[in-house]
Short mmCIF file of C-alpha atoms in Angstrom, two decimals:
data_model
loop_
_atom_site.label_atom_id
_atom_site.label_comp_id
_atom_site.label_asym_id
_atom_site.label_seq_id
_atom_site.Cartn_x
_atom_site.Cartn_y
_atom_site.Cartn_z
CA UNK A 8 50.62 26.54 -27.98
CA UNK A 9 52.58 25.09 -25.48
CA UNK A 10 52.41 21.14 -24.22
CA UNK A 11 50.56 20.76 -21.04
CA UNK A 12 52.70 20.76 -18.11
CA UNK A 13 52.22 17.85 -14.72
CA UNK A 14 51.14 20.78 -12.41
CA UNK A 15 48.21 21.58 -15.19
CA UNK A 16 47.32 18.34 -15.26
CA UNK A 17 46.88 17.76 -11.38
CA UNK A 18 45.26 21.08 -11.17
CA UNK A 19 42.53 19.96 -14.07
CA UNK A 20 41.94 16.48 -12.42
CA UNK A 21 41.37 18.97 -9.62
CA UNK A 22 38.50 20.34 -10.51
CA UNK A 23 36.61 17.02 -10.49
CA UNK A 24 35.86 17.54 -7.39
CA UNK A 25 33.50 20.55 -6.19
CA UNK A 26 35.67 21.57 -3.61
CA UNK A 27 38.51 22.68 -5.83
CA UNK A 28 36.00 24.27 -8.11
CA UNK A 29 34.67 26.27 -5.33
CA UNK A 30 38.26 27.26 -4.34
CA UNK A 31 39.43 27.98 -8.28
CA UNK A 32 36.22 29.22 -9.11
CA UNK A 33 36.88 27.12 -12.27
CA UNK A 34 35.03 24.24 -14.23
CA UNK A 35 36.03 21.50 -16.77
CA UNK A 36 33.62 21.27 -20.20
CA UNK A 37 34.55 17.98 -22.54
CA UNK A 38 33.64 16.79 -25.44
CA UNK A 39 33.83 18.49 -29.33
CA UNK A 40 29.70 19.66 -28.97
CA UNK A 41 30.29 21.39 -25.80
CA UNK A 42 33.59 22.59 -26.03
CA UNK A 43 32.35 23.88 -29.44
CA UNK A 44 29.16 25.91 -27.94
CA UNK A 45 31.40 27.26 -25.37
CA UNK A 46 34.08 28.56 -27.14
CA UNK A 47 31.46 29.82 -29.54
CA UNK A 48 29.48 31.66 -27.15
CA UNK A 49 32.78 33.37 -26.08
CA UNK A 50 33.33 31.77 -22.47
CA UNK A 51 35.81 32.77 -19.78
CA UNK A 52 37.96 30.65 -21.12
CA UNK A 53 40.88 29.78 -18.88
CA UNK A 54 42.70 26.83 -20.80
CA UNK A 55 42.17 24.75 -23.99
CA UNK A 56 43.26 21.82 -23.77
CA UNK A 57 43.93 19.57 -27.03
CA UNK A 58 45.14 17.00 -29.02
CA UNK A 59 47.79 17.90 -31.53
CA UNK A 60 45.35 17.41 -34.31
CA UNK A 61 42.64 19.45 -32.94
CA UNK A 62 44.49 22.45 -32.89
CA UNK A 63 45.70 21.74 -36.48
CA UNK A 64 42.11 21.33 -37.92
CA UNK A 65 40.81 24.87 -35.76
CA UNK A 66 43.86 26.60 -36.18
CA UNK A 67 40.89 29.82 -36.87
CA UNK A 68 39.24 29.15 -33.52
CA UNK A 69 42.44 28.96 -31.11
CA UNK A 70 43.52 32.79 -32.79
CA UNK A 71 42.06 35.02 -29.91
CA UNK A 72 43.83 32.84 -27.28
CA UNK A 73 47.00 33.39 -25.80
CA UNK A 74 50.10 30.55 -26.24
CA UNK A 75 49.46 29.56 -22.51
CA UNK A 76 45.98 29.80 -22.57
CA UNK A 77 46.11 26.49 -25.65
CA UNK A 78 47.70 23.21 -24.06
CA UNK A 79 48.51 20.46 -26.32
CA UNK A 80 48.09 16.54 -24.41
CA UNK A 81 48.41 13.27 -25.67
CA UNK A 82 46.15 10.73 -25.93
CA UNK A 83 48.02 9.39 -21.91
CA UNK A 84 47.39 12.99 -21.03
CA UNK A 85 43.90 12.90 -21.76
CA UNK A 86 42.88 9.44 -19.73
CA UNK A 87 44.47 11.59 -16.79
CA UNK A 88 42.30 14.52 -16.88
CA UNK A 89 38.97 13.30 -19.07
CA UNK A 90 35.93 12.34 -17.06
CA UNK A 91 34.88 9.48 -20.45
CA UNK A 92 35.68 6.37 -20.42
CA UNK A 93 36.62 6.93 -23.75
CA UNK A 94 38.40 10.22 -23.92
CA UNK A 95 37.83 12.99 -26.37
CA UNK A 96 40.25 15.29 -28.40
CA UNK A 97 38.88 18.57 -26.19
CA UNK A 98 38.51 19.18 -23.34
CA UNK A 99 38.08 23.10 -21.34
CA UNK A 100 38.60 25.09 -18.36
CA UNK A 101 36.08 27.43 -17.77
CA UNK A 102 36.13 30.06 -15.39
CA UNK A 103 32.74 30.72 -13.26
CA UNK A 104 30.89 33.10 -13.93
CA UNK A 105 29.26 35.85 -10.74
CA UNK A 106 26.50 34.87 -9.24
CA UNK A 107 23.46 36.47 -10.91
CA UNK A 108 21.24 39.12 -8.60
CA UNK A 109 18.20 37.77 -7.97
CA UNK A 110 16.66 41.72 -7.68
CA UNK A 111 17.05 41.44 -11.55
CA UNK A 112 14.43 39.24 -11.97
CA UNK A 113 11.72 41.11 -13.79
CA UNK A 114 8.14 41.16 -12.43
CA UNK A 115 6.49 39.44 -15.76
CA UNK A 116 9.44 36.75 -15.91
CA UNK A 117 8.87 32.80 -15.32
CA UNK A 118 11.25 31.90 -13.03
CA UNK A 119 12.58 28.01 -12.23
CA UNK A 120 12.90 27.08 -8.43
CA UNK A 121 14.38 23.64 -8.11
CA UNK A 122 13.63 22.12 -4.08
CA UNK A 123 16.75 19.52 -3.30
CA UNK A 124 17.05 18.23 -7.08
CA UNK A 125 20.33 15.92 -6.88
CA UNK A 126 20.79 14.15 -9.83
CA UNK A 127 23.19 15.67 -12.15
CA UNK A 128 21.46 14.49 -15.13
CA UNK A 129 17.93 15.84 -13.96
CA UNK A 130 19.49 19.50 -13.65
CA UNK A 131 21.68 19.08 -16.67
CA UNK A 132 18.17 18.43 -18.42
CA UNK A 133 16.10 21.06 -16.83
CA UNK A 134 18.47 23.37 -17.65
CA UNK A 135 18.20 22.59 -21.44
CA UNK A 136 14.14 22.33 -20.80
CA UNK A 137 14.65 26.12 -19.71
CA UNK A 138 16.71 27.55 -22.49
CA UNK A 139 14.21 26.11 -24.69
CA UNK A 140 11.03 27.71 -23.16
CA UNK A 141 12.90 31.13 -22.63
CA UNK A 142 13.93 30.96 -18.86
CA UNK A 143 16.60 32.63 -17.96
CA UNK A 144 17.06 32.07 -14.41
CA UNK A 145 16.92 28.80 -11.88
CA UNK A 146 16.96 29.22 -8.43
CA UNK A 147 17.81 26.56 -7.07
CA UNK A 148 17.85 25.17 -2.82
CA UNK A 149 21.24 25.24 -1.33
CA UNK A 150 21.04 21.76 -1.41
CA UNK A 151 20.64 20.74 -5.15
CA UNK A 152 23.41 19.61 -6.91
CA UNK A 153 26.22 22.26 -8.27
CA UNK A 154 25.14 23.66 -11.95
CA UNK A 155 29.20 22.98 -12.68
CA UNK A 156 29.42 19.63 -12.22
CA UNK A 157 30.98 17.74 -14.88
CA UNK A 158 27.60 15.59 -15.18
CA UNK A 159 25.27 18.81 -15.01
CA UNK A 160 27.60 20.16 -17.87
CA UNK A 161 27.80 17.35 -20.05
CA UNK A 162 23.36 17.38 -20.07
CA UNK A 163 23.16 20.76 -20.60
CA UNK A 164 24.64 20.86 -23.83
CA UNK A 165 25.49 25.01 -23.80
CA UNK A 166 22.24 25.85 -22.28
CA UNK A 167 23.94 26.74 -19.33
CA UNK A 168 25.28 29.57 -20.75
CA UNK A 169 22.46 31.52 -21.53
CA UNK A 170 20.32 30.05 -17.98
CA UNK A 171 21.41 31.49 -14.50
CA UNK A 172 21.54 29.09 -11.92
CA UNK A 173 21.15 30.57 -8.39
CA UNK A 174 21.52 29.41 -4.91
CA UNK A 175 19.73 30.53 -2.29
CA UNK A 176 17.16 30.05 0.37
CA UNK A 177 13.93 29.17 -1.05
CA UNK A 178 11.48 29.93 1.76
CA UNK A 179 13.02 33.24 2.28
CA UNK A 180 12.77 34.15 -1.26
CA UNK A 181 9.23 33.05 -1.64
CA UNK A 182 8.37 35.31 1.91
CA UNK A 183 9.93 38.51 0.06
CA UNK A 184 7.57 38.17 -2.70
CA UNK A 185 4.39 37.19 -1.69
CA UNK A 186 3.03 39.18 -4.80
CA UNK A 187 4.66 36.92 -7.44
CA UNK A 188 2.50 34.17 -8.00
CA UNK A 189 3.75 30.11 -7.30
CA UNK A 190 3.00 27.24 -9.08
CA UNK A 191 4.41 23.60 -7.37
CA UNK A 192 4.73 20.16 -8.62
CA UNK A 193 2.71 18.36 -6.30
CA UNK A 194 0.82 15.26 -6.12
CA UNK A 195 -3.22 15.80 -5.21
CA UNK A 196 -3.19 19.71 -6.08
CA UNK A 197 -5.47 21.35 -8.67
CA UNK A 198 -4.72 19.69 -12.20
CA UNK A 199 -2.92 21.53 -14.69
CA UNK A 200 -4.55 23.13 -17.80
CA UNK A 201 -2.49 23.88 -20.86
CA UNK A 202 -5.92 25.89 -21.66
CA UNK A 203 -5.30 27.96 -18.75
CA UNK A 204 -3.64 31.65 -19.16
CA UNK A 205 -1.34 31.28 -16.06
CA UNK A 206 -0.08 34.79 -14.39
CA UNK A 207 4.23 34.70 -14.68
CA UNK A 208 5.55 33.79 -11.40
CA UNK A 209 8.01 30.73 -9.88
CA UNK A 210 7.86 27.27 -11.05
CA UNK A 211 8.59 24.89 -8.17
CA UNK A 212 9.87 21.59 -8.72
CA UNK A 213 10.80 18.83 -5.48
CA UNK A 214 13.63 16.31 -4.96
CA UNK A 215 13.43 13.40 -6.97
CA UNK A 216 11.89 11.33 -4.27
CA UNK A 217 10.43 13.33 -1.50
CA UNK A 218 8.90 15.91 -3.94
CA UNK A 219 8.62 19.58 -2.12
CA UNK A 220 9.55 20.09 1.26
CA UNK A 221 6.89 21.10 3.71
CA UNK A 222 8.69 24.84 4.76
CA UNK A 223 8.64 25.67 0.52
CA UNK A 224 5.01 23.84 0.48
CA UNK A 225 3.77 25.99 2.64
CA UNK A 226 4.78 29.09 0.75
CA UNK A 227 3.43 27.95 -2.51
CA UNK A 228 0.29 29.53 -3.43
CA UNK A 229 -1.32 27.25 -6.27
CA UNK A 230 -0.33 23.18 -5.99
CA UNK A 231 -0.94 22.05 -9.65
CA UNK A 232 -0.72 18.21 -10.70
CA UNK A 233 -0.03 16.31 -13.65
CA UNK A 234 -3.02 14.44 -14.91
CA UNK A 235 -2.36 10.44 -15.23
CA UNK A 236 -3.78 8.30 -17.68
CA UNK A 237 -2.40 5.31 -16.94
CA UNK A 238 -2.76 3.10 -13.93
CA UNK A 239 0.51 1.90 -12.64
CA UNK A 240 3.17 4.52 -12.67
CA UNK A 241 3.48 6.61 -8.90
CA UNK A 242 5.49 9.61 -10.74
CA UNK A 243 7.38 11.11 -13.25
CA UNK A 244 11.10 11.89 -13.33
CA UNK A 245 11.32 15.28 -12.26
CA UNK A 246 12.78 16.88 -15.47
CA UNK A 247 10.14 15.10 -17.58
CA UNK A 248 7.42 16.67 -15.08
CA UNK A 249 9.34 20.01 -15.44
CA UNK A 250 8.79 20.34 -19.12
CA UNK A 251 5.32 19.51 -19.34
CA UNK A 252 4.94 22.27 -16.55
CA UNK A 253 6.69 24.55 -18.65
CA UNK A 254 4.94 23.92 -21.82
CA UNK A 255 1.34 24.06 -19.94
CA UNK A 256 2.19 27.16 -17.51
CA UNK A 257 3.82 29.31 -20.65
CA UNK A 258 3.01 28.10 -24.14
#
């Protein structure tokens, strides 16, 4: 172990920002759940960074790290680098992992495709709603928000290391496989039928206020709706919509 250094610590407040993620291909994951998921799950782990007393109580954990890969901060240190307003005793560096190939995706496979979702709780949550009905990929517009933000992270809980997130270009995806079927979120379409055995295929979800674009719309081959019961609400946060779409399309 080694005490964290000033250039570490400018480098780590870095990475709050996407561009410097982007150019370090690196991400910050905080707090003892998360940091404990990661480090369980084996991560690229680039630095640990700790209080004094953390390292003391997982002395077992820290053993297949390097010296210079475990950074010990103070409590000062930590209001520097932590994203919480009240900081925790943990805090990572993750390196990103490569982009999964979307020619992997297997032809029976549900699929997630997310249209201009921005809210980095919303993704953080899908994300989570994925891992728990078995998706392993998200594709995702070029346009949502980054699956490494800090906020996206915190949601996610560890899911996002067993859910690929992909960007790419939604209309041209859904053009190359005109064969796989696609179910959308959208208001006025057929209504969805947990009875219903649905055929594996995308599962298209809009922005949080203008739904699905009209070039993805237009590529969508079954437009499936939420029933409402009640009277006053227009719509449903999109991540809440996503998991009843998951449940009904794959349960």
């Amino acid at each position: 172990m080694q005490a964290i250094s000033k250039n570490q610590i400018k480098y780590i407040r870095s990475l709050s920002q996407i561009k410097f993620r982007k150019a370090h291909q690196s991400y910050i994951v905080e707090g003892l759940k998360n940091a404990a998921e990661w480090l369980q799950q084996k991560a690229d782990i680039e630095f640990i960074v700790g209080l004094a007393t953390w390292f003391e109580e997982n002395s077992e954990i820290i053993k297949q790290y390097t010296a210079a890969q475990c950074l010990v901060a103070t409590e000062e240190d930590f209001e520097k680098i932590s994203g919480f307003k009240t900081p925790n005793q943990i805090l990572l560096v993750a390196r990103m992992p490569e982009q999964a190939e979307l020619a992997n995706i297997k032809p029976d496979e549900w699929v997630l495709m997310l249209d201009k979702v921005q809210d980095p709780g919303n993704l953080g949550t899908i994300i989570r709603t994925a891992d728990w009905f078995g998706i392993k990929t998200i594709v995702c517009s070029p346009d949502c928000v980054e699956q490494f933000n800090p906020k996206v992270i915190q949601s996610t809980m560890g899911s996002l290391l067993r859910v690929n997130c992909v960007y790419t270009d939604l209309v041209a995806l859904l053009a190359s496989k005109p064969e796989t079927p696609s179910y959308a979120a959208i208001l006025g379409g057929d209504q969805l039928d947990a009875a219903q055995a649905y055929t594996p295929g995308f599962i298209i979800m809009g922005n949080e206020s203008k739904g699905i674009s009209e070039a993805v719309k237009a590529r969508v081959q079954h437009q499936l709706t939420i029933r409402r019961i009640g009277a006053a609400a227009e719509s449903l946060n999109v991540a809440v919509a996503t998991g009843i779409f998951c449940h009904a399309l794959i349960s």
